[in-house]
Amino acid sequence: MKPSLPKGTRDFTPAQMRKRNYLFDTIREVFTRYGYQPIETPALESLSTLTGKYGEEGDKLLFKVLNNGDFLGGADEQALAARDSAKLASSIAKRGLRYDLTVPFARFVVMNQQDLNFPFKRYQIQPVWRADRPQKGRYQEFYQCDVDVVGSDSLMYEAELASIYDEVFAKLGLKVRILLNNRKILAGMAEVAGIADRFMDMTIAIDKLDKVGMDGVKKELAERGVPEDGINRIETLLANQSLEAWKGELAGSETGLKGIAELETVFGYLAQNEPANEVVFDPTLARGLSYYTGCIFEVRALGAQMGSIGGGGRYDDLTGIFGLANVSGVGVSFGAERIYDVMEELELFPASLSQDLALLFVAFDEETHRYAFRCLAQARAAGITADLYPEPAKLKKQMKYANDRRVPYVVLIGSEEMANGLLTLKNMESGEQGRHTLEEIIEKLH
RNA sequence: GUGGUUGUAGCUCAGUUGGUUAGAGCGCAAGAUUGUGGAUCUUGAGGUCGCGGGUUCAAGACCCGUCUUCCACCCCA
């Protein structure tokens, strides 16, 4: 049996896990300090919870879990006979793996509403699964780090979430650009261009502006059946960068003006502090997830070829579908794998993460090995990450192990050391060594 | 989901128009050095050539299928 992993999944080595944990710890610390509380939800959700929430494309990317037992017993005979996989699925799979953390969170809020205080602020760091074709920075199993607040429509939260993005990436030393837009501005754009009925086509097309250029956008709009008048109007609209200019352009659209006003409020809050990264209005930012209704966010890493490393937005009625109406929510997500890949590429992980052990004990024979075991316990009790080579093997072997583990200090214990209590401490980088008591060594390593 | 691409030792990769026993570097193990890792030298171990079929006297190489990798779409973190 040859071992292998399913497509788009990975193992993580200790060296990788130290970096991943550093990432998660940094993110979690900021989330916590902003008053968000942790929750978790199951990897498995009822398929009925997940389907229809991510658009047609999203449904195709849902992992479905085959029912247990005689799953064919309850299969839809017609769909089976017709080889209609899409139709058959619902009769043989009642559960699926979560596709993101936002929809399960909405379910969580509805089911636990009596226990929650609103506005309810939660964070959630868990893997999600998508049956996508893998590419660089695109996996079938990956972690998202979500922060959301439900039960308030205050635009303060949009500003707060932008600040969280800013602070986390500043702490990680990763330079980013944080993009903001508002679905209402996009709606106003379609309205003013006279193509309100082609809203989706328009957003999908203009979202690609930075990738394919204006000519590419115009081409796609035309292919999607947007009339020429509308295309030209879109082109002149997109020539505007500032919110002020857009206010004039969208004067004819009540919705559009509302979107502008919302963004102005958000930027008004943000201006109270000084972000470390750029936070800018980008009218071409669209984002696919169909449930967003207000402000939308996206984060791009500077100096690396990678898609977005985070995104989110305001959803006015996500819980409505689960039976709780009029609860507004807003949240953003950090794409842990992509942030990891970018940081690895730009070599932004602290060098200190490459070592774990601070001290290794090395003994020469059975007697000193037992003595070293006692010293080891004392060092550990004093809070030092220490280990003892499991047997009094040849020094060369033990030293090589210390070297390979990148241990900065080794304590050598032979009969002489044991007799007078003066242990040999060796600095593995400089090669220097001297005699010290265990207490001195513990003191030194603190 | 569509089109393309990749797979040979633990890792990175050679391998000629199909032709003897599939190689290198790094890594690993042992020794040179019996109380000292990194450098050097010596020796050694390690391969179902992704997997399954097919063509051929003969396949790592050619054909088909399949899995995987990466890329462009689609979409997205």
XYZ file of N, CA, C and O (backbone and C1' of nucleotides) in Angstrom, chain A residues 2 7-8 130 133 135-139 142 144 204 208 287-288 308-310 338 364 394-395 399-400 403 417 426 428-429 431 433, chain B residues 1-4 27-40 48 50-51 67-77:
352
model
N 0.751 2.001 -1.029
C 1.549 3.226 -1.134
C 0.761 4.386 -0.551
O -0.379 4.611 -0.954
N -6.253 14.889 -3.247
C -5.954 16.125 -3.961
C -6.236 17.372 -3.114
O -7.264 17.442 -2.437
N -5.314 18.321 -3.176
C -5.569 19.608 -2.530
C -5.469 19.608 -1.014
O -5.894 20.556 -0.369
N -13.407 22.995 -0.098
C -14.019 23.321 -1.385
C -13.483 22.374 -2.453
O -12.274 22.171 -2.564
N -10.403 23.010 -8.189
C -9.144 22.476 -8.715
C -7.979 23.186 -8.069
O -7.911 24.412 -8.127
N -4.479 24.915 -7.109
C -3.452 25.724 -7.764
C -2.600 26.301 -6.650
O -2.837 26.030 -5.488
N -1.645 27.111 -7.025
C -0.839 27.773 -5.988
C -1.779 28.615 -5.123
O -2.559 29.408 -5.642
N -1.676 28.439 -3.799
C -2.514 29.235 -2.906
C -3.975 28.841 -2.936
O -4.818 29.548 -2.413
N -4.257 27.710 -3.576
C -5.646 27.244 -3.633
C -5.681 25.776 -3.283
O -5.113 24.947 -3.967
N -6.337 25.456 -2.177
C -6.365 24.094 -1.683
C -7.801 23.631 -1.530
O -8.722 24.434 -1.574
N -8.580 24.175 3.663
C -7.774 25.306 4.113
C -8.448 25.998 5.287
O -9.645 25.862 5.502
N -9.705 29.165 7.516
C -10.123 30.561 7.495
C -10.172 31.051 8.933
O -10.437 30.287 9.851
N -19.259 41.017 -12.170
C -18.287 39.979 -12.513
C -17.256 40.538 -13.485
O -16.055 40.288 -13.355
N -12.637 42.289 -12.794
C -11.409 41.835 -13.447
C -10.584 42.976 -14.018
O -9.590 42.728 -14.707
N -16.590 41.138 -5.443
C -16.723 39.948 -4.599
C -17.951 39.122 -4.932
O -19.031 39.613 -5.092
N -17.725 37.842 -5.034
C -18.742 36.945 -5.550
C -19.859 36.567 -4.598
O -21.001 36.466 -5.003
N -6.518 37.406 -3.505
C -6.824 38.081 -2.250
C -6.471 37.172 -1.085
O -6.600 35.954 -1.162
N -5.972 37.774 0.003
C -5.617 36.990 1.183
C -6.622 37.194 2.301
O -6.433 36.714 3.418
N -7.697 37.920 1.963
C -8.755 38.104 2.940
C -9.896 38.861 2.295
O -9.698 39.580 1.327
N -2.978 31.278 2.355
C -2.379 32.244 1.426
C -1.466 33.217 2.154
O -0.420 33.597 1.627
N 26.886 10.300 29.513
C 27.912 9.401 28.981
C 27.671 7.929 29.277
O 28.145 7.066 28.552
N 26.817 7.169 21.762
C 28.093 7.816 21.443
C 27.882 9.317 21.342
O 26.895 9.796 20.802
N 28.863 10.046 21.880
C 28.748 11.502 21.918
C 28.475 12.084 20.548
O 27.678 12.991 20.386
N 25.505 14.589 19.811
C 25.811 15.961 19.389
C 25.202 16.258 18.023
O 24.728 17.350 17.755
N 25.213 15.243 17.177
C 24.630 15.419 15.853
C 23.129 15.662 15.957
O 22.561 16.486 15.247
N 22.602 19.114 17.037
C 22.858 20.007 15.913
C 21.670 20.037 14.948
O 21.227 21.100 14.516
N 31.486 15.517 36.022
C 30.453 16.536 36.208
C 29.506 16.130 37.339
O 29.141 16.947 38.180
N 27.652 23.756 26.731
C 28.264 24.093 25.446
C 27.328 24.948 24.606
O 26.161 24.612 24.421
N 26.250 25.863 21.189
C 26.387 25.131 19.928
C 26.739 26.025 18.747
O 27.222 25.544 17.730
N 26.440 27.317 18.889
C 26.756 28.186 17.754
C 28.230 28.582 17.753
O 28.922 28.473 16.744
N 30.559 27.229 19.857
C 31.410 26.105 20.198
C 32.065 26.248 21.561
O 32.707 25.325 22.045
N 32.584 26.322 25.584
C 31.971 25.587 26.680
C 32.676 25.865 28.000
O 33.842 26.250 28.040
P -14.989 17.420 -11.998
O -15.478 18.459 -13.093
C -16.753 18.313 -13.739
C -16.969 19.506 -14.611
C -15.866 19.754 -15.636
O -16.066 18.971 -16.795
C -16.372 21.782 -14.510
P -14.739 18.413 -17.613
O -14.298 19.697 -18.420
C -15.130 20.206 -19.467
C -14.427 21.328 -20.191
C -12.991 21.042 -20.602
O -12.906 20.303 -21.804
C -13.099 23.164 -19.569
P -11.665 19.273 -22.029
O -10.441 20.249 -22.274
C -10.357 20.986 -23.497
C -9.206 21.942 -23.435
C -7.833 21.336 -23.178
O -7.260 20.754 -24.332
C -8.123 23.243 -21.819
P -6.213 19.514 -24.193
O -4.995 20.138 -23.376
C -3.892 20.684 -24.040
C -3.053 21.507 -23.107
C -1.958 20.795 -22.335
O -0.832 20.469 -23.128
C -3.023 22.368 -20.924
P 25.016 17.017 2.427
O 23.708 16.202 2.821
C 22.593 16.851 3.418
C 21.433 15.898 3.541
C 21.681 14.667 4.409
O 21.484 14.952 5.782
C 20.692 14.002 2.375
P 22.333 14.168 6.889
O 21.834 12.659 6.720
C 20.503 12.294 7.061
C 20.306 10.806 6.831
C 21.332 9.908 7.488
O 21.029 9.672 8.853
C 21.042 9.236 5.254
P 22.215 9.561 9.919
O 22.792 8.107 9.619
C 22.010 6.952 9.869
C 22.783 5.720 9.478
C 24.206 5.662 10.024
O 24.246 5.172 11.349
C 24.226 5.142 7.728
P 25.412 5.643 12.320
O 26.664 4.834 11.779
C 26.731 3.415 11.926
C 27.935 2.881 11.201
C 29.275 3.508 11.583
O 29.797 2.979 12.786
C 29.121 3.380 9.242
P 30.730 3.879 13.710
O 32.056 4.077 12.854
C 32.968 3.000 12.686
C 33.963 3.295 11.610
C 34.982 4.402 11.899
O 36.015 3.956 12.767
C 34.203 4.600 9.684
P 36.822 4.965 13.644
O 37.689 5.779 12.575
C 38.741 5.126 11.868
C 39.413 6.089 10.937
C 39.936 7.371 11.588
O 41.205 7.147 12.185
C 38.783 7.903 9.593
P 41.688 8.036 13.358
O 40.566 7.907 14.453
C 40.813 8.238 15.813
C 39.685 9.094 16.365
C 38.324 8.390 16.321
O 37.754 8.473 17.609
C 38.207 10.563 15.313
P 37.971 7.187 18.532
O 37.663 7.686 20.027
C 36.366 8.138 20.362
C 35.830 7.289 21.525
C 36.526 7.547 22.864
O 35.557 7.390 23.874
C 36.688 5.271 22.332
P 35.410 8.153 25.146
O 35.250 9.731 24.985
C 34.281 10.281 24.108
C 34.210 11.763 24.362
C 35.565 12.428 24.217
O 35.433 13.593 23.422
C 34.570 12.979 26.308
P 35.785 13.461 21.840
O 34.582 14.186 21.111
C 33.280 13.552 20.993
C 32.298 14.603 20.536
C 32.907 15.615 19.588
O 31.961 15.971 18.607
C 32.101 16.709 21.529
P 32.316 15.620 17.085
O 31.035 16.267 16.386
C 29.815 15.528 16.297
C 28.726 16.437 15.835
C 29.110 17.331 14.663
O 28.956 16.629 13.458
C 27.997 18.602 16.319
P 29.938 16.916 12.247
O 29.415 18.339 11.744
C 28.119 18.490 11.160
C 27.967 19.938 10.739
C 29.065 20.357 9.767
O 28.542 21.028 8.642
C 29.045 21.760 11.708
P 28.900 20.380 7.215
O 30.451 20.663 6.997
C 30.898 21.924 6.500
C 32.385 21.911 6.290
C 32.935 20.717 5.518
O 32.804 20.875 4.119
C 34.262 21.109 7.431
P 32.572 19.597 3.199
O 33.981 18.840 3.264
C 35.138 19.425 2.686
C 36.334 18.551 2.942
C 36.202 17.116 2.445
O 36.488 17.007 1.064
C 37.062 17.113 4.649
P 10.513 0.758 -5.221
O 10.080 -0.287 -6.309
C 10.309 -0.080 -7.681
C 9.415 -1.009 -8.436
C 8.584 -0.319 -9.518
O 9.319 -0.321 -10.718
C 7.194 -1.708 -8.180
P 7.107 7.103 -13.210
O 6.021 7.084 -12.043
C 6.432 7.018 -10.682
C 5.206 6.849 -9.825
C 4.332 5.670 -10.205
O 4.774 4.473 -9.602
C 2.997 7.615 -9.983
P 4.697 3.089 -10.399
O 3.129 2.779 -10.412
C 2.432 2.503 -9.205
C 0.948 2.400 -9.481
C 0.574 1.438 -10.601
O 0.548 0.093 -10.156
C -0.582 3.468 -10.908
P -9.086 10.154 -12.063
O -7.858 10.213 -11.050
C -7.903 9.478 -9.836
C -6.535 9.460 -9.193
C -5.915 10.830 -8.922
O -6.400 11.413 -7.722
C -4.308 9.446 -9.936
P -6.470 13.004 -7.568
O -4.935 13.451 -7.541
C -4.120 13.165 -6.410
C -2.681 13.512 -6.695
C -2.407 14.973 -7.039
O -2.315 15.781 -5.881
C -1.275 13.569 -8.574
P -2.590 17.339 -5.981
O -1.304 17.904 -6.719
C -0.031 17.890 -6.095
C 0.999 18.482 -7.020
C 0.681 19.883 -7.523
O 1.108 20.866 -6.590
C 1.327 18.515 -9.344
P 0.227 22.166 -6.364
O 0.515 23.053 -7.662
C 1.780 23.693 -7.824
C 2.023 23.991 -9.276
C 1.071 24.974 -9.938
O 1.400 26.322 -9.660
C 1.373 23.121 -11.365
P 0.298 27.448 -9.757
O 0.032 27.523 -11.330
C 0.994 28.085 -12.193
C 0.488 28.090 -13.617
C -0.852 28.774 -13.861
O -0.732 30.184 -13.885
C -0.773 26.751 -15.064
P -1.985 31.093 -13.521
O -2.883 30.982 -14.823
C -2.394 31.422 -16.078
C -3.410 31.118 -17.152
C -4.842 31.523 -16.830
O -5.054 32.905 -17.029
C -4.822 29.346 -17.745
P -6.273 33.607 -16.327
O -7.475 33.010 -17.173
C -8.692 32.712 -16.543
C -9.586 31.978 -17.499
C -11.004 31.861 -16.989
O -11.768 32.972 -17.399
C -10.193 29.719 -17.556
P -12.402 33.873 -16.238
O -13.423 32.889 -15.508
C -14.507 32.309 -16.226
C -15.164 31.246 -15.387
C -15.453 31.650 -13.948
O -16.640 32.407 -13.825
C -14.429 29.525 -13.978
P -16.572 33.812 -13.071
O -16.243 33.411 -11.573
C -17.257 32.821 -10.754
C -16.633 31.942 -9.707
C -16.026 32.647 -8.502
O -17.013 33.058 -7.570
C -14.566 30.960 -9.239
P -16.699 34.309 -6.619
O -15.422 33.825 -5.809
C -15.592 33.284 -4.502
C -14.362 32.525 -4.092
C -13.414 33.270 -3.161
O -13.833 33.150 -1.814
C -12.185 32.209 -4.899
P -13.495 34.356 -0.798
O -12.112 33.965 -0.099
C -11.900 34.286 1.249
C -10.446 34.146 1.581
C -9.525 34.847 0.595
O -8.410 35.382 1.250
C -9.063 32.534 0.630
